[in-house]
XYZ file of C-alpha atoms in Angstrom:
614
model
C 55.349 15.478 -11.800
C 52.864 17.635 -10.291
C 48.676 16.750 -10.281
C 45.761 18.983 -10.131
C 44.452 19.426 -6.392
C 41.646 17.585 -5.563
C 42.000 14.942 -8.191
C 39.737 12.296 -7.828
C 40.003 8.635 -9.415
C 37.638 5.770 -9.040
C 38.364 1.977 -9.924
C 35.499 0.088 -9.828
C 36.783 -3.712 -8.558
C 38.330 -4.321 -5.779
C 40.044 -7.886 -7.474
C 43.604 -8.250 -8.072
C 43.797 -6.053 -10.994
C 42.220 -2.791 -8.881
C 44.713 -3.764 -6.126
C 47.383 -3.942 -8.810
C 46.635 -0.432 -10.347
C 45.973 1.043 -6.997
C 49.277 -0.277 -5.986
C 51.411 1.576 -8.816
C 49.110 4.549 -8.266
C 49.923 5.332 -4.687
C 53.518 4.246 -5.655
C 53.659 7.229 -8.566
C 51.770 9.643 -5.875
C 54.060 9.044 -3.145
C 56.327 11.992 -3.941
C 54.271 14.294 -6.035
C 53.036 17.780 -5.128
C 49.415 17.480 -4.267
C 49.397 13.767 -3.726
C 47.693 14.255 -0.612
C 44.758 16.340 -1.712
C 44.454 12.936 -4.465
C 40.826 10.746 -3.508
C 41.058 7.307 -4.978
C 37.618 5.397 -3.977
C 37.492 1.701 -4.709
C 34.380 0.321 -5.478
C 32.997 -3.363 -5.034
C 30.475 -5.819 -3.076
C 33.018 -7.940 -2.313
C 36.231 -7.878 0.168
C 38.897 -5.444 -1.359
C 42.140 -7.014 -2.546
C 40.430 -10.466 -3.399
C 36.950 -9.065 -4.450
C 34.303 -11.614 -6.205
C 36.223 -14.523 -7.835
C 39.584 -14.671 -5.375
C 36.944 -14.149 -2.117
C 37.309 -16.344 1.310
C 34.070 -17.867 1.522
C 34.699 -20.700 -1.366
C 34.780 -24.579 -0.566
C 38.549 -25.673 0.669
C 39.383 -27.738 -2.034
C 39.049 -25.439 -4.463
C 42.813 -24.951 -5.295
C 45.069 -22.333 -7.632
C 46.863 -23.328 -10.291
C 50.228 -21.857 -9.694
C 52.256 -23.074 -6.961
C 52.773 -20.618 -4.107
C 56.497 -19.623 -4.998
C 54.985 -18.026 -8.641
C 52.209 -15.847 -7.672
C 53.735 -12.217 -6.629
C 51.359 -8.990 -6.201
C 54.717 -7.028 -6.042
C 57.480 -6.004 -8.414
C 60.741 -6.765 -8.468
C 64.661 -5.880 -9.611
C 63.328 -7.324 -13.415
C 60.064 -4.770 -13.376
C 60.441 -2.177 -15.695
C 58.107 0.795 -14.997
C 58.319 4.104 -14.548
C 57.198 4.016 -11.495
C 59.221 3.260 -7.823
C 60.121 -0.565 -7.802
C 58.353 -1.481 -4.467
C 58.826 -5.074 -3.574
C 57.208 -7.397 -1.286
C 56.614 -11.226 -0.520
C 55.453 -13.637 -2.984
C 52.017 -15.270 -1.954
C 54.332 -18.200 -0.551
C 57.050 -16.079 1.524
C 53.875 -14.422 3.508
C 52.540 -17.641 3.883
C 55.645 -19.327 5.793
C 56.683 -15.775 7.333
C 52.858 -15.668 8.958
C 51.971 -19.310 9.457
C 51.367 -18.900 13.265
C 48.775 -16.475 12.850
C 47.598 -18.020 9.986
C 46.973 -21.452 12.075
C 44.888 -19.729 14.059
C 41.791 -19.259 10.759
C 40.049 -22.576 10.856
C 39.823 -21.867 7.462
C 42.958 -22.590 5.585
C 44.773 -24.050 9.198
C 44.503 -28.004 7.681
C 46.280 -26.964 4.772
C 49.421 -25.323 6.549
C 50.315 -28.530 7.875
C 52.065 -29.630 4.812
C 52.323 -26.232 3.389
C 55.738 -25.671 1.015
C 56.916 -23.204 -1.112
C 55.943 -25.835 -4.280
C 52.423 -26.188 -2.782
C 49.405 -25.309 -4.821
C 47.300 -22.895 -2.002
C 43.705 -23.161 -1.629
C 41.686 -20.012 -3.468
C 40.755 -18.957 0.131
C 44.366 -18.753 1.554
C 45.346 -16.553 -1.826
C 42.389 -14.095 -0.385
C 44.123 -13.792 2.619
C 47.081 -12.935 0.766
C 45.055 -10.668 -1.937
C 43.123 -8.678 1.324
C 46.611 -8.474 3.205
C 47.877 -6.894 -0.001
C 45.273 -4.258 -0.559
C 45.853 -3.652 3.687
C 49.641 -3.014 2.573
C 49.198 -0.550 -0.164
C 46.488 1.636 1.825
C 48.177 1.755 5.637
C 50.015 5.236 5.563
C 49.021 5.944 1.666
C 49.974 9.375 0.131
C 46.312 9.890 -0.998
C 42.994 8.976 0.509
C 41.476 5.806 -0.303
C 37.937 5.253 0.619
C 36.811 1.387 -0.217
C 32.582 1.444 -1.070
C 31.083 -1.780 -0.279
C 28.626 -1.419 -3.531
C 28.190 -2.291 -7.183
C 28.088 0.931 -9.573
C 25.377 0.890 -11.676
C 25.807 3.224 -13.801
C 28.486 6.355 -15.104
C 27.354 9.883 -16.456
C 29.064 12.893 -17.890
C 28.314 16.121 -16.090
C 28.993 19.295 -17.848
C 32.541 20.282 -16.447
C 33.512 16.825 -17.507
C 33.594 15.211 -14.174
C 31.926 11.681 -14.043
C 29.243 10.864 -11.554
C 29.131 6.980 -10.469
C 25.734 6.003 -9.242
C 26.117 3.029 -6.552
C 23.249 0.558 -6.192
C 22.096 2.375 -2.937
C 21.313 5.375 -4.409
C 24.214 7.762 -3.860
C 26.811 9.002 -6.136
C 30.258 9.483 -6.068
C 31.907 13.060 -8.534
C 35.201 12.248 -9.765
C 37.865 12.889 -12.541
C 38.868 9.504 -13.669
C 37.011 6.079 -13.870
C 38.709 2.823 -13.988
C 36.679 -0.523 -15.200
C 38.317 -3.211 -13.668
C 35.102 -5.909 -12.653
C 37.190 -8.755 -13.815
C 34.876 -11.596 -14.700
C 31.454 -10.728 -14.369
C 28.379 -13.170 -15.151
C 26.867 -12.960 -18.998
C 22.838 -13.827 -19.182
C 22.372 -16.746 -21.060
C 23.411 -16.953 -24.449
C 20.338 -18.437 -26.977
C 21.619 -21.492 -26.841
C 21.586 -21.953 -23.041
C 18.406 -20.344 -22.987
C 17.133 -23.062 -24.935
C 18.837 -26.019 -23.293
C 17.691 -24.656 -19.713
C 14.104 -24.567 -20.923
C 14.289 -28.048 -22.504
C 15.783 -29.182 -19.213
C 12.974 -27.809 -17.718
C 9.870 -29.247 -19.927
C 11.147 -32.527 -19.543
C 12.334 -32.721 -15.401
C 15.935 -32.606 -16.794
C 18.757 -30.857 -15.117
C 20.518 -28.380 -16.908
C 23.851 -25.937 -14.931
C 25.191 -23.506 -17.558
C 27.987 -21.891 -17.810
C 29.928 -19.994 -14.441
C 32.208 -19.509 -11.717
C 32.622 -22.842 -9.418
C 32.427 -21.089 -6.496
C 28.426 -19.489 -7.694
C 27.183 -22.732 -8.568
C 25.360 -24.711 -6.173
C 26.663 -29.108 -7.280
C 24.077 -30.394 -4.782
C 21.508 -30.426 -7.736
C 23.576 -32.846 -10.022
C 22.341 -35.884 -8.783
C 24.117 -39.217 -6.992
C 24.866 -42.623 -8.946
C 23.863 -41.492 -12.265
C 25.234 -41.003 -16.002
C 25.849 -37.259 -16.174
C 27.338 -35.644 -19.389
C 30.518 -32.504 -18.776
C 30.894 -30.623 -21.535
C 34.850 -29.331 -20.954
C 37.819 -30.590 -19.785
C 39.740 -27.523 -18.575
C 39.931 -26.122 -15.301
C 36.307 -25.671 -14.730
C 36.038 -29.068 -15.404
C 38.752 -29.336 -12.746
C 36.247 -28.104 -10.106
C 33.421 -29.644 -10.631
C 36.153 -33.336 -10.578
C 36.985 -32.028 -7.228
C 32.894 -31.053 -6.209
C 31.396 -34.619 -7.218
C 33.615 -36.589 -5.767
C 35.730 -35.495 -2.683
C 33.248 -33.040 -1.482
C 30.340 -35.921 -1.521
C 32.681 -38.242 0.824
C 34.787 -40.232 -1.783
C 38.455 -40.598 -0.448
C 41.853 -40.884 -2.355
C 44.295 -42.897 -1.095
C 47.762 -44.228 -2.043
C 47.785 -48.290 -2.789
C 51.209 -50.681 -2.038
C 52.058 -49.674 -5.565
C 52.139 -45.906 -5.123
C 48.994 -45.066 -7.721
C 46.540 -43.004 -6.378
C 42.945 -45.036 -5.548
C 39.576 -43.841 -4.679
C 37.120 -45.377 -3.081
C 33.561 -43.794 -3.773
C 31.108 -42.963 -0.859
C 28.247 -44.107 -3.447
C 26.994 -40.491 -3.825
C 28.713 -39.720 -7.019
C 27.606 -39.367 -10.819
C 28.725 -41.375 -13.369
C 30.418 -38.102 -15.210
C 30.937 -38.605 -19.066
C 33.188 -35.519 -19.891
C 34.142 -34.381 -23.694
C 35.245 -31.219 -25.413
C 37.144 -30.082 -28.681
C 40.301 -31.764 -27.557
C 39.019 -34.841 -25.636
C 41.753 -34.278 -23.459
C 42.505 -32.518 -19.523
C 44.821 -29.377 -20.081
C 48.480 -30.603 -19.340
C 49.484 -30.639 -15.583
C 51.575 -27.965 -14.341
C 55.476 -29.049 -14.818
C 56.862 -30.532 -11.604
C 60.487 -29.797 -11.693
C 62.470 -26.317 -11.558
C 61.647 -24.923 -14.628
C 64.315 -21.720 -13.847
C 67.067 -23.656 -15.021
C 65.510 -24.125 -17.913
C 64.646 -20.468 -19.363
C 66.276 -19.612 -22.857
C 67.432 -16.072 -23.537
C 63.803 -14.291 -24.524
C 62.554 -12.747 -26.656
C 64.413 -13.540 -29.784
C 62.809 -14.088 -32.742
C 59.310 -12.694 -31.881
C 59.879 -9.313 -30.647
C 57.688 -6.278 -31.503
C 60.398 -4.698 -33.560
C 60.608 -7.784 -35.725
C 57.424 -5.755 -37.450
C 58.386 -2.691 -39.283
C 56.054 -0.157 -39.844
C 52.338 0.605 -38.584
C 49.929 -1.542 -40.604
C 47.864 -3.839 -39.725
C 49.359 -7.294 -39.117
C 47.757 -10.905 -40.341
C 47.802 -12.875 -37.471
C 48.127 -16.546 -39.094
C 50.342 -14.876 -41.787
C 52.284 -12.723 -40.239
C 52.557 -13.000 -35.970
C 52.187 -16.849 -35.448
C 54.291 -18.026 -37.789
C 57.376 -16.093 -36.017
C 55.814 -16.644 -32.903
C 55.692 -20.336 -33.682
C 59.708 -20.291 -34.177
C 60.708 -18.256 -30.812
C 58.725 -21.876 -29.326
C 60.439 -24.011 -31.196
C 63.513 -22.030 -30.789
C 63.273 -22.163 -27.104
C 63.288 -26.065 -27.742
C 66.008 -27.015 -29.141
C 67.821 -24.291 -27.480
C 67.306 -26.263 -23.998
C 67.732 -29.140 -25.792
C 71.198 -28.451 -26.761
C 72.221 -26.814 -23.951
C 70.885 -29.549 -21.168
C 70.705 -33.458 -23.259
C 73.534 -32.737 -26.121
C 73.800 -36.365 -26.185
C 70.424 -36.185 -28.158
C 71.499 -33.771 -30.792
C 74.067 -33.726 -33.541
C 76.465 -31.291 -34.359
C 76.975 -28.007 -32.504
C 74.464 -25.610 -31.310
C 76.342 -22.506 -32.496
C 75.986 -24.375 -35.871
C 72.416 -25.103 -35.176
C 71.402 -22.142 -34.241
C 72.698 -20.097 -37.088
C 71.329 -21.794 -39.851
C 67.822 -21.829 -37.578
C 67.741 -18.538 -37.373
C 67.897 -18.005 -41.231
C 64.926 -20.131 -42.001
C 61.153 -19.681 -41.875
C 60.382 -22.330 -38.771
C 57.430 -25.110 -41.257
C 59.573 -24.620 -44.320
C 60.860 -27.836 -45.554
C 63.989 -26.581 -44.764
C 63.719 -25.946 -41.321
C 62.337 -29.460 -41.108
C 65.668 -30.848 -42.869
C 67.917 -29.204 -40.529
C 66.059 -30.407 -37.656
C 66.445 -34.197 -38.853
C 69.933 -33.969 -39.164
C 70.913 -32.253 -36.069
C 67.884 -33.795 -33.648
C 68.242 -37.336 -34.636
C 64.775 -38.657 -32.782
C 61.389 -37.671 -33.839
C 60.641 -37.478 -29.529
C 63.340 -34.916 -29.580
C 61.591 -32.944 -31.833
C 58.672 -29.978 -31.680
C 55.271 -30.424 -33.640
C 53.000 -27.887 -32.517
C 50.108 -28.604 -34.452
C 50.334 -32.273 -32.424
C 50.447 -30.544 -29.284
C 47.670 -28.556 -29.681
C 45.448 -31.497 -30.931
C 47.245 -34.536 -29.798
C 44.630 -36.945 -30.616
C 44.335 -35.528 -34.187
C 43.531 -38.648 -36.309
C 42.728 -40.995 -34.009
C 39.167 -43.196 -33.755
C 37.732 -45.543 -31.330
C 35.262 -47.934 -30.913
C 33.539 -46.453 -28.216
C 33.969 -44.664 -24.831
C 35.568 -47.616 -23.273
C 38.056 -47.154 -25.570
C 38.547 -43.636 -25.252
C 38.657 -43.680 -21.713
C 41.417 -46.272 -21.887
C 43.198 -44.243 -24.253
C 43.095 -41.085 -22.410
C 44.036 -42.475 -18.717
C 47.459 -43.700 -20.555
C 47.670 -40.159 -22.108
C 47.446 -38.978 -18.430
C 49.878 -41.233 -17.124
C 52.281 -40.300 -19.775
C 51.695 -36.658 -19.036
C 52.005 -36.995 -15.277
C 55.489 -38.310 -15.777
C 56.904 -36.356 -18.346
C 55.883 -33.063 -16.785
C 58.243 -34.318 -13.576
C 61.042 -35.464 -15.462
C 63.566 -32.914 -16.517
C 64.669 -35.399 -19.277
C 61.721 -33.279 -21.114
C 62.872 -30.114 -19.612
C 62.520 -28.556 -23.446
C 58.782 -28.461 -22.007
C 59.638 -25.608 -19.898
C 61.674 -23.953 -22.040
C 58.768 -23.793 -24.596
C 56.592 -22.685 -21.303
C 58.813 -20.062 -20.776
C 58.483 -19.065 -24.478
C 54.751 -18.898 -24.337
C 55.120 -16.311 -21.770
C 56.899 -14.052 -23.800
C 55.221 -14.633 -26.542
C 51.984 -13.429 -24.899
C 54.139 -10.209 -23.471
C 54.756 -9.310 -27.553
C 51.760 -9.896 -28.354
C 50.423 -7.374 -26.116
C 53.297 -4.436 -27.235
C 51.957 -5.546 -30.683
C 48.597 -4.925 -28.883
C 49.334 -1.801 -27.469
C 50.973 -0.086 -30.940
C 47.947 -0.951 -32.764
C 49.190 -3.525 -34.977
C 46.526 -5.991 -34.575
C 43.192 -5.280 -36.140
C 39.876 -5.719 -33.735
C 38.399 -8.666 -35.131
C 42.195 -10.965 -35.336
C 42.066 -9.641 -31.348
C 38.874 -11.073 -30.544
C 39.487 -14.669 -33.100
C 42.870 -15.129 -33.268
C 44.502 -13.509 -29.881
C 41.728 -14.354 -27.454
C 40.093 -17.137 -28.739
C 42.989 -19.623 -30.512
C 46.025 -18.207 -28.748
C 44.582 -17.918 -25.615
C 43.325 -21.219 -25.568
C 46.503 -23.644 -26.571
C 48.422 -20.932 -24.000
C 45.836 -22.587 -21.575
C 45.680 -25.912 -22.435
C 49.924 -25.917 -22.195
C 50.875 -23.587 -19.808
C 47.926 -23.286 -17.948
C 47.056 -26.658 -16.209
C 45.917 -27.753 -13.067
C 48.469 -29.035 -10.705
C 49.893 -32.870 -11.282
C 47.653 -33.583 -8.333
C 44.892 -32.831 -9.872
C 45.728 -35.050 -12.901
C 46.064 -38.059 -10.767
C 43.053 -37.927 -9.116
C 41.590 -37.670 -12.497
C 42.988 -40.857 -13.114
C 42.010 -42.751 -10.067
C 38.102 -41.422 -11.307
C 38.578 -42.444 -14.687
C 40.143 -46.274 -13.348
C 37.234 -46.818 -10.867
C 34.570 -45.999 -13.405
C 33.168 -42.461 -11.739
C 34.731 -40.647 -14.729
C 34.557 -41.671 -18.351
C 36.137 -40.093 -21.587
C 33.715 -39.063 -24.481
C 36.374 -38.439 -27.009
C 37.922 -35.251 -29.445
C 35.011 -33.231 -30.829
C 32.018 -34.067 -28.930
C 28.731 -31.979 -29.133
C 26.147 -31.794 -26.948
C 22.676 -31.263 -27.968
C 18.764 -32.246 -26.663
C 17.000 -35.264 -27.920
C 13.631 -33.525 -28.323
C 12.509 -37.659 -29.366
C 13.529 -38.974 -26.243
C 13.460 -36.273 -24.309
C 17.380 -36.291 -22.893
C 20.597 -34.584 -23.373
C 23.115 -36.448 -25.648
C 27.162 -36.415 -26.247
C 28.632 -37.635 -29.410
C 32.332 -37.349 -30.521
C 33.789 -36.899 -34.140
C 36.496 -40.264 -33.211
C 33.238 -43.461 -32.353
C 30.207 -43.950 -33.843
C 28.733 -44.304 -29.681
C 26.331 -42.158 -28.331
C 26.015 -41.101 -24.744
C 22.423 -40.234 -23.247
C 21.717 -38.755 -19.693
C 19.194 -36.747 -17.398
C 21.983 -34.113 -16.783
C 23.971 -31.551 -18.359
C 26.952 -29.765 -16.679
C 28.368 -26.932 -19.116
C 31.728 -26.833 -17.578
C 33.164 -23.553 -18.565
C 33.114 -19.530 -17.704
C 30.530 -17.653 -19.158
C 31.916 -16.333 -22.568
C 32.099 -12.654 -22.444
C 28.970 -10.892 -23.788
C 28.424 -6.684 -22.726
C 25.459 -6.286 -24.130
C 24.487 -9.199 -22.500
C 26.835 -9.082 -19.240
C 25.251 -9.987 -15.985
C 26.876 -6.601 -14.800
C 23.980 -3.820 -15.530
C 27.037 -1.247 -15.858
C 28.480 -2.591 -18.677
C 24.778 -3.606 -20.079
C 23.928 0.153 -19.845
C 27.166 2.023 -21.074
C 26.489 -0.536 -23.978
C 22.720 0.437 -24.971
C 23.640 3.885 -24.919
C 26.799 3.543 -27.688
C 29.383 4.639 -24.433
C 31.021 1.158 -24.913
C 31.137 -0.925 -27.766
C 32.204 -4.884 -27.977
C 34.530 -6.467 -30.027
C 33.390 -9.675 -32.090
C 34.943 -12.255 -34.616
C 32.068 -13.874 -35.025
C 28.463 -14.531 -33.397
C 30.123 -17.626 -31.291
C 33.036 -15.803 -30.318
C 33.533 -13.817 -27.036
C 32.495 -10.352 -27.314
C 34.842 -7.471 -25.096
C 34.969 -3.967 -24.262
C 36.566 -1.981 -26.971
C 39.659 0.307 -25.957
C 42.782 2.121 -27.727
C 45.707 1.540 -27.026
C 45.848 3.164 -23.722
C 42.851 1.692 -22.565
C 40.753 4.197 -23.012
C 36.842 3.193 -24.186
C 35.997 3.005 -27.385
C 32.308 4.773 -28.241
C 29.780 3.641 -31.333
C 31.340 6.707 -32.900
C 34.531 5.709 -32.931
C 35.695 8.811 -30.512
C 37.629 7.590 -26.931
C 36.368 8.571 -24.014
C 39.056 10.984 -22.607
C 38.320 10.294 -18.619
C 36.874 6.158 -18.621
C 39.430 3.267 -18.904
C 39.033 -0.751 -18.321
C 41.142 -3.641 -17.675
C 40.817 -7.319 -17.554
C 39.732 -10.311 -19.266
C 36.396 -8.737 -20.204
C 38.956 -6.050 -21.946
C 39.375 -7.035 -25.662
C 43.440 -7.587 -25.942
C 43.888 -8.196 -22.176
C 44.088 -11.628 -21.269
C 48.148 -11.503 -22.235
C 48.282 -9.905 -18.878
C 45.080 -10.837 -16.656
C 47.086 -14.313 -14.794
C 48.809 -13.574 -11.557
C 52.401 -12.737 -12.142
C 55.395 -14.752 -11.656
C 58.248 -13.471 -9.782
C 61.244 -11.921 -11.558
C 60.158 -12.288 -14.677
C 59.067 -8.475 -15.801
C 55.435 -9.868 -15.822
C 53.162 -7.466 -18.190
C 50.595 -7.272 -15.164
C 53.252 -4.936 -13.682
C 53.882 -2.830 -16.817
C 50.767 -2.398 -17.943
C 48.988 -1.399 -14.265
C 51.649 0.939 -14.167
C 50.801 2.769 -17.474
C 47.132 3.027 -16.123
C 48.308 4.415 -13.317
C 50.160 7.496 -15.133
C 46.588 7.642 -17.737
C 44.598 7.990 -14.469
C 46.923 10.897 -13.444
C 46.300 14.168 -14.947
């Protein structure tokens, strides 16, 4: 390959995902004629390699959700790209390889005491990693790489086709290519948080919306209180952590080996509800390596002939549903025989043959999985309290700190190792659903409803938990009365009578009244209303447009299949790409990758890095 001298690329966001395309871009340019007359400028406020939401300065105990051994910024021997393979340290391997010199950052030093491979890292040791990273890929780079401490504010077309970035300070920057990679940005309030905010403020209420943990400021939720949490994933997480440790509260092991807490007295009373009425699951304890099934194998791109548009509920999930419950009974067979009948060879022939929720499906799996435990309902495990009432919270809560316990010890006992086997299938799952993505199979609006909204979210709420830590210190809240459980399907609304917020769930006729209201989730992608006045203005002007289901529904940047931008007319724009979870069709590949496992962050950074190339 040869490039055009003087090619000039900018990526605005300096988060993982810029790192990760700057990465396979100075890998491509390493060898190429020209490569050193190439400018790449990075542009962001915040520290390059961990920009906004990875940054240092965030409270300790805010942790990841990965352990350290999973997270990888490099690839590997699995990595197909066209690029050079060039490997490098997971986030735990630099850890333990520089934890002398990391002991000396009063920052993350308490936490390498007891620091393991298995150990879920604080978000500010993963920004050292993230900044050591983007140090790695720049020291002795083929091109020059010029970081801008600045937000760009807005993009223009000059006549030769060039694009001029204008930086919040005034100056400009002329180049050839333009990456959008902000990751999350803010959204203004939606018209519904607009409205509770100014309730909460006509009647002295307290009202925190929607954002990043790390942005909000807990010290205005008050102390020994009822406060209501709308959420229980891992926003909700945070703000656990935020209430209650942060404030002085202590956990502590008791002669039995449960978890306790003893409150400092400065804590809420925090009444938490959402859709589910449940935490997300906790991250699975054991090796889950062991436990990987041969993948893809039902739900592969090529299973769909042709280049129509695909029906997401008729067409992908249903075959997506059998590659889980495939992966199932696969480990199943292959690790606890003594729980199945017959042979798997038998099994899996006849399996294959049959459309997985056909009443024949379900007869072969009685007679060859003898206990209904054994078995895989999906709908159940997306809603597991489907059908269930109460008599009130006290019931709920009781009801849910049992669900935790039972959760907490199944997700460390490989006698359920079919759990990981299914978690393994959700990953690939999401990696054919973004070839499927990328060929154009799936129309805009089963993106935004289907993909993003219900995919994403049961990948989240399974695969996607908070560590088992996390979990038990749940519990301990929920036992000594600082947390309690509203229930499945709870609103929130105003009481413009009495002049408070309110929770009610679907499952008890109970209400639950309070002075404060904690929406406990990331703002819901909006552009034309993003906090970020880039996206805001490409918007107005019909140089970006948003993808929609609906008027609830999370509303992203439009691209084509090589994620170019999408205008109101329905033309590309040949020279300005995005990326990320603001990116409608991205969030298949916005996590941090696991190791050795051909992660689609890899892939698909490194076919932006060849678009970004003449």
């Amino acid at each position: 390959m040869s490039i055009t001298a003087g090619h000039r690329i900018a990526i605005v966001g300096a988060g993982p995902r810029g790192t990760g395309v700057l990465e396979r871009l100075l890998a491509h340019l390493a060898d190429i004629d020209a490569a050193d007359t190439t400018s790449i400028h990075i542009v962001d406020p915040f520290p390059a390699g961990a920009g906004r939401i990875w940054r240092g300065s965030q409270p300790p105990l805010l942790w990841m959700n990965s352990v350290a051994a999973d997270v990888t910024m490099f690839t590997d021997e699995t990595t197909t790209v066209d690029g050079p393979i060039k490997p490098g340290p997971t986030l735990a391997e630099w850890v333990l390889s520089n934890i002398g010199t990391l002991k000396s950052d009063p920052e993350v030093a308490p936490e390498l005491e007891t620091f393991t491979a298995q150990s879920f890292a604080s978000r500010t040791l993963q920004s050292r990693y993230l900044e050591w990273v983007f140090a790695q890929a720049v020291t002795d780079a083929p091109a020059t790489v010029e970081v801008h401490r600045s937000t760009v504010v807005d993009i223009a077309d000059s006549p030769d086709g060039s694009q001029t970035l204008t930086l919040d300070d005034g100056s400009t920057l002329e180049v050839d290519t333009v990456l959008l990679a902000q990751g999350h940005p803010d959204a203004l309030p939606s018209s519904a948080e607009t409205y509770l905010q100014k309730f909460a403020d006509s009647h002295d209420l307290t009202y925190v919306g929607p954002g990043y943990t790390a942005d909000l400021d807990p010290d205005v939720v008050p102390s020994d209180e009822p406060i209501l949490v709308a959420g229980l994933g891992l926003a909700f997480i945070d703000w656990m952590v935020l209430l209650a440790e942060s404030r002085g509260g202590v956990f502590s092991r008791g002669i039995d080996g449960d978890l306790i807490y003893e409150p400092s007295g400065r804590e809420p009373i925090v009444y938490a509800g959402s859709r589910r009425g449940v935490p997300y699951h906790s991250k699975i304890g054991y090796d889950i390596a062991a436990a990987r099934p041969p993948l893809p194998k039902y739900f592969t791109a090529d299973a769909f002939p042709g280049d129509g548009w695909l029906d997401f509920r008729r067409d992908v999930w249903p075959l997506a549903a059998k590659e889980l419950a495939g992966a199932h009974f696969h480990e199943l067979f292959a690790s606890h025989p003594e729980r199945t009948t017959g042979e798997w060879a038998d099994f899996d022939a006849r399996f294959a043959a049959l459309e997985w929720g056909s009443a024949e499906a379900r007869r072969l799996v009685e007679a060859f999985v003898p206990k209904d435990d054994d078995r895989i309902d999906l709908d159940l495990i997306d809603r597991p309290l489907t059908g269930e009432s109460y008599s009130g919270v006290d019931d709920v809560t009781a009801r849910i700190i049992g669900y935790i316990d039972d959760d907490l010890a199944r997700r460390a006992d490989y006698h359920y190792s079919s759990d990981a086997a299914v978690f393994s299938a959700l990953l690939s799952v999401y990696m054919t659903t973004g070839e499927l993505l990328r060929r154009g199979r799936i129309p805009a609006a089963s993106v935004a409803m289907d993909i993003e909204g219900w995919l994403h979210s049961f990948f989240s709420f399974v695969a996607s938990g908070p560590p088992p830590q996390r979990l038990e210190q749940l519990r301990a809240l929920a036992s000594c009365g600082i947390v309690r459980f509203l229930g499945p399907d709870t609103t929130f609304s105003a009481d413009t009578t009495d002049g408070l917020f309110v929770a009610q769930s679907a499952a008890h006729p109970e209400t639950v009244t309070a002075r404060t209201l904690v929406d406990a989730r990331l703002p819901v992608a909006s552009i034309q209303s993003s906090g970020d006045v880039l996206l805001r203005t490409l918007h107005a002007r019909g140089e970006m447009v948003e993808i929609r289901a609906n008027e609830r529904s999370a509303a992203k940047i439009s691209v084509d299949g090589r994620s170019r931008i999408i205008k109101s007319d329905g033309s590309v724009h040949e020279r300005r790409y995005a990326v990320g979870p603001w990116v409608a069709g991205h969030n298949w590949s916005s996590a941090f990758p696991r190791p050795r496992t051909n992660a689609g962050f890899f892939r698909h950074n490194d076919a932006l890095a060849l678009e970004l190339l003449p």
